[in-house]
PDB file of C-alpha atoms in Angstrom:
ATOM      1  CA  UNK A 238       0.000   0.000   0.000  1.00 48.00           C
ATOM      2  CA  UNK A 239       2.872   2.541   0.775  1.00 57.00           C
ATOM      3  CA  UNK A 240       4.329   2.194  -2.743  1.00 53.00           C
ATOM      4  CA  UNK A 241       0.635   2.695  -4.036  1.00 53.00           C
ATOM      5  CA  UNK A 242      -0.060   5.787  -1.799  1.00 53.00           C
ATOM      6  CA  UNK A 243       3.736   7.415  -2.326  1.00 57.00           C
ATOM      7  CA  UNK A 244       3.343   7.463  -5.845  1.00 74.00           C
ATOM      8  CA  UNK A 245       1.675   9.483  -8.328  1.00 77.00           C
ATOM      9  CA  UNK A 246      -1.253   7.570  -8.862  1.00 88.00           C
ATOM     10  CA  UNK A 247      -3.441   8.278  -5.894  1.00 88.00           C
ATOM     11  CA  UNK A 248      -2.833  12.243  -6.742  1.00 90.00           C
ATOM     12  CA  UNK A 249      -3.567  11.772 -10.799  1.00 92.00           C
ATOM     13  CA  UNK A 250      -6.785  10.433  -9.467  1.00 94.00           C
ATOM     14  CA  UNK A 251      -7.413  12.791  -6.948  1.00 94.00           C
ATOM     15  CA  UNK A 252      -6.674  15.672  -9.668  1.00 96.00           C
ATOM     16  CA  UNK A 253      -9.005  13.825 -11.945  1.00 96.00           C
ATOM     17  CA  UNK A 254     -12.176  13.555  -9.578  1.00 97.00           C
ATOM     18  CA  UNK A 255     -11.460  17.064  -9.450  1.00 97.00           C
ATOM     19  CA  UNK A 256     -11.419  17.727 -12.761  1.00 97.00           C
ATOM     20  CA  UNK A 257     -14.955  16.631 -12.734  1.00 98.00           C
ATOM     21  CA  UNK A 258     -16.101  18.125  -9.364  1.00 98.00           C
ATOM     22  CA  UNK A 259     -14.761  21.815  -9.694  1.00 98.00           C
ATOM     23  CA  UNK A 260     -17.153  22.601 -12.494  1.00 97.00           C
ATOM     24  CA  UNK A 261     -19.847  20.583 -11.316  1.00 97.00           C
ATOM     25  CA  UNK A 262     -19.903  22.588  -8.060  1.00 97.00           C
ATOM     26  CA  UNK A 263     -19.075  26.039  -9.650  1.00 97.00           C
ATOM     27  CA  UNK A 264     -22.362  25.643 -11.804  1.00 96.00           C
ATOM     28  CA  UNK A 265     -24.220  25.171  -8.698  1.00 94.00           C
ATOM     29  CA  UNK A 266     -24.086  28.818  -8.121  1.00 94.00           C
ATOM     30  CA  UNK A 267     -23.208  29.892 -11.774  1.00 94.00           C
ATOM     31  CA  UNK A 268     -25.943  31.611 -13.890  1.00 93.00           C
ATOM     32  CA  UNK A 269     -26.608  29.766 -17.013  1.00 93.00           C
ATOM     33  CA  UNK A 270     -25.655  30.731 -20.699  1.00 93.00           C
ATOM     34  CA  UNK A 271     -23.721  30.593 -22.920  1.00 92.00           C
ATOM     35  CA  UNK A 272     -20.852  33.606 -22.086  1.00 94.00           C
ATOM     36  CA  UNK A 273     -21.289  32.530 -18.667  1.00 95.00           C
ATOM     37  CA  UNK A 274     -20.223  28.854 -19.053  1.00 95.00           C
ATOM     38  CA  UNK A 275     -17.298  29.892 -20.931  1.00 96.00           C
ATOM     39  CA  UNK A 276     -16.338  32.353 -17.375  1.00 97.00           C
ATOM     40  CA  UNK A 277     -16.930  29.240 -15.561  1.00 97.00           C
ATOM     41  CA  UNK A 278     -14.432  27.100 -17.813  1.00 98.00           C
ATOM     42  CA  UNK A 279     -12.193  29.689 -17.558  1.00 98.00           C
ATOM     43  CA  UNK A 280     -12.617  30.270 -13.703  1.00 98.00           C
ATOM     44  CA  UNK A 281     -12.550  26.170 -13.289  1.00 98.00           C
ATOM     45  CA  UNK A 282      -9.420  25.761 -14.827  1.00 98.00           C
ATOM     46  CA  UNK A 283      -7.245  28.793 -12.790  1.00 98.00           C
ATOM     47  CA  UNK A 284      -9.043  27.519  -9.678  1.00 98.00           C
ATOM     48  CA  UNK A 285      -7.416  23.634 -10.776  1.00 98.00           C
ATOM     49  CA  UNK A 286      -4.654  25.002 -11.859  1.00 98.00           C
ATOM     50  CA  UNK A 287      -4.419  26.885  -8.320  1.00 97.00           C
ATOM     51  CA  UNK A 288      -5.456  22.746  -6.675  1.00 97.00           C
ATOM     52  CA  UNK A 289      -2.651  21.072  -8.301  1.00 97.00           C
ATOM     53  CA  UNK A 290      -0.265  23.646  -7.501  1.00 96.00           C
ATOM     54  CA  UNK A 291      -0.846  23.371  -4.103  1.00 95.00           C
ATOM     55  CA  UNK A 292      -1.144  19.469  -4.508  1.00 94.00           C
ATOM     56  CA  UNK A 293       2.047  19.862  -5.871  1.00 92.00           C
ATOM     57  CA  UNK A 294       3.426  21.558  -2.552  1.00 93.00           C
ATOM     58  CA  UNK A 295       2.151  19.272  -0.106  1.00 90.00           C
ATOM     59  CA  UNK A 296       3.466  15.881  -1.884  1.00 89.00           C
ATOM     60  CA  UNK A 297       6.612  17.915  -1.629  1.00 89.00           C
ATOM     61  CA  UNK A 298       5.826  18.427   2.180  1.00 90.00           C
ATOM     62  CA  UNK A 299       4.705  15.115   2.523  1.00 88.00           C
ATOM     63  CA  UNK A 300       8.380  13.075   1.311  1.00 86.00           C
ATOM     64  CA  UNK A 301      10.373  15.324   3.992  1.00 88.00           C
ATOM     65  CA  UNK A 302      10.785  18.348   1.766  1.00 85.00           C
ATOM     66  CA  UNK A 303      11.462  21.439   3.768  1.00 87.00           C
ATOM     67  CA  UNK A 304      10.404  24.594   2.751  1.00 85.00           C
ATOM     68  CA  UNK A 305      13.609  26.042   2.954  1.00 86.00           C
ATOM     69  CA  UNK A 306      14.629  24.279   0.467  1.00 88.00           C
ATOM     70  CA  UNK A 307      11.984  24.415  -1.898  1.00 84.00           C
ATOM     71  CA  UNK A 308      12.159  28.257  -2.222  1.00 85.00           C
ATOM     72  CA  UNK A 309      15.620  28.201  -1.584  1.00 88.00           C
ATOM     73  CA  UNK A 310      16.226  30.477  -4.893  1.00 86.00           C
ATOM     74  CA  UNK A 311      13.805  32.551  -3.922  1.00 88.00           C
ATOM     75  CA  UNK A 312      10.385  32.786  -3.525  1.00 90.00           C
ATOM     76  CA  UNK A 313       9.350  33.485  -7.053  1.00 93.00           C
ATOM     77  CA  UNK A 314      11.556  30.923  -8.563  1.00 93.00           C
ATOM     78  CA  UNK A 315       9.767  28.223  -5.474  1.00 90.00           C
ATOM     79  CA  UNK A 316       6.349  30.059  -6.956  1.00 93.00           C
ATOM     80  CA  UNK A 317       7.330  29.269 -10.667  1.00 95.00           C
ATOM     81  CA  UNK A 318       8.011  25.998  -9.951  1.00 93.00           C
ATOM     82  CA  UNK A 319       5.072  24.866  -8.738  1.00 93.00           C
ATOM     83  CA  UNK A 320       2.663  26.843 -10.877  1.00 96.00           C
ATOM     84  CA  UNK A 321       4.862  25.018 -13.635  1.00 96.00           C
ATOM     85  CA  UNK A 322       4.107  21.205 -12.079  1.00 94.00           C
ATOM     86  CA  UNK A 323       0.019  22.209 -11.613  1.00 95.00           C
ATOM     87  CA  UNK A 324       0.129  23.550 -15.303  1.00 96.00           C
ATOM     88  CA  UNK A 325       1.785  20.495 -16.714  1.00 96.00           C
ATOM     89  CA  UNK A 326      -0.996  18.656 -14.735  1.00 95.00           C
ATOM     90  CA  UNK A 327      -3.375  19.569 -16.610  1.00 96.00           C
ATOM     91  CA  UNK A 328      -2.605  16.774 -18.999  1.00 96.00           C
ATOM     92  CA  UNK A 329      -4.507  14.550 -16.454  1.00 95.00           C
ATOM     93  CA  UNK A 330      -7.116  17.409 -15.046  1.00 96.00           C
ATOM     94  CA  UNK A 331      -7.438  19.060 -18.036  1.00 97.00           C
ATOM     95  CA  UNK A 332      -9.570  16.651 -20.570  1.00 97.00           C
ATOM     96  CA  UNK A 333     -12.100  15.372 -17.681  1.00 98.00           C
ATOM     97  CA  UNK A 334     -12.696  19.155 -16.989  1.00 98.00           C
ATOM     98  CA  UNK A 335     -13.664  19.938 -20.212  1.00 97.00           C
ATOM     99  CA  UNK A 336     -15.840  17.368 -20.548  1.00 97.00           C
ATOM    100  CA  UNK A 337     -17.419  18.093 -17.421  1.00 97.00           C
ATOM    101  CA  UNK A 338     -17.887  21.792 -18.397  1.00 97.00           C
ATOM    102  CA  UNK A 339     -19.230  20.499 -21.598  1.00 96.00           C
ATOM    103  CA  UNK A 340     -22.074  18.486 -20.167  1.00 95.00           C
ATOM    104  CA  UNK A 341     -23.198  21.502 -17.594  1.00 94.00           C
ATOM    105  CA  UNK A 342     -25.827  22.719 -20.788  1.00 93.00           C
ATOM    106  CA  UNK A 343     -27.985  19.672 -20.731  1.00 91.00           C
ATOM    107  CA  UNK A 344     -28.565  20.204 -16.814  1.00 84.00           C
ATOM    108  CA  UNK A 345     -29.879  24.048 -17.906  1.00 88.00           C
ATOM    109  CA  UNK A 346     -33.612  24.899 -16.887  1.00 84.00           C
ATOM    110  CA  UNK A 347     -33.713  28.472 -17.533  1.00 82.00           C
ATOM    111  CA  UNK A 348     -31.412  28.743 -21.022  1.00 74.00           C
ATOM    112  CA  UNK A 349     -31.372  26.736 -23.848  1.00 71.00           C
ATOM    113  CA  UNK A 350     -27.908  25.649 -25.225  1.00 66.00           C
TER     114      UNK A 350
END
């Protein structure tokens, strides 16, 4: 189990779920339409992007990393780094969130798609 847990497959499928969850529960308070379901694409993936970043940080935090020496360039090269590892995640968090997002219009009551 503790190879299982240390690697990178319980994260890919915790970014994954939320992939899928972030725009599911950003539409719960999200008016519908058309412009505004592109805002909440566009707010869904900074806020994931945001997620994995800070995913990112604690798996560092979480295999003895100190953060000393994660920022130990500086604090916007520690910054860069990780906004650099959530946007590359988006390879996993990326496609499920757009398909998420893309099923939101059939759930409409108010607008038509």
């Amino acid at each position: 189990m503790s190879a299982f847990s240390s690697s990178l497959i319980l994260p890919a499928i915790l970014l994954a779920t939320l992939g899928w969850a972030v725009p599911r529960l950003l539409a719960l308070r999200w008016r519908e339409g058309v412009r505004p379901l592109i805002w909440l694409a566009v707010t869904a993936t900074l806020l994931m992007w945001l997620i994995a970043s800070c995913l990112f940080l604690l798996l560092y935090l979480w295999q003895g990393l100190a953060l000393r020496e994660l920022f130990a360039l500086g604090l916007w090269e520690g910054l860069w780094h990780l906004a650099r590892l959530g946007l590359t995640s988006a390879l996993i968090w990326g496609p499920i969130l757009a398909l998420s997002v893309s099923g939101l219009p059939k759930h409409w009551v108010e607008e038509t798609w």
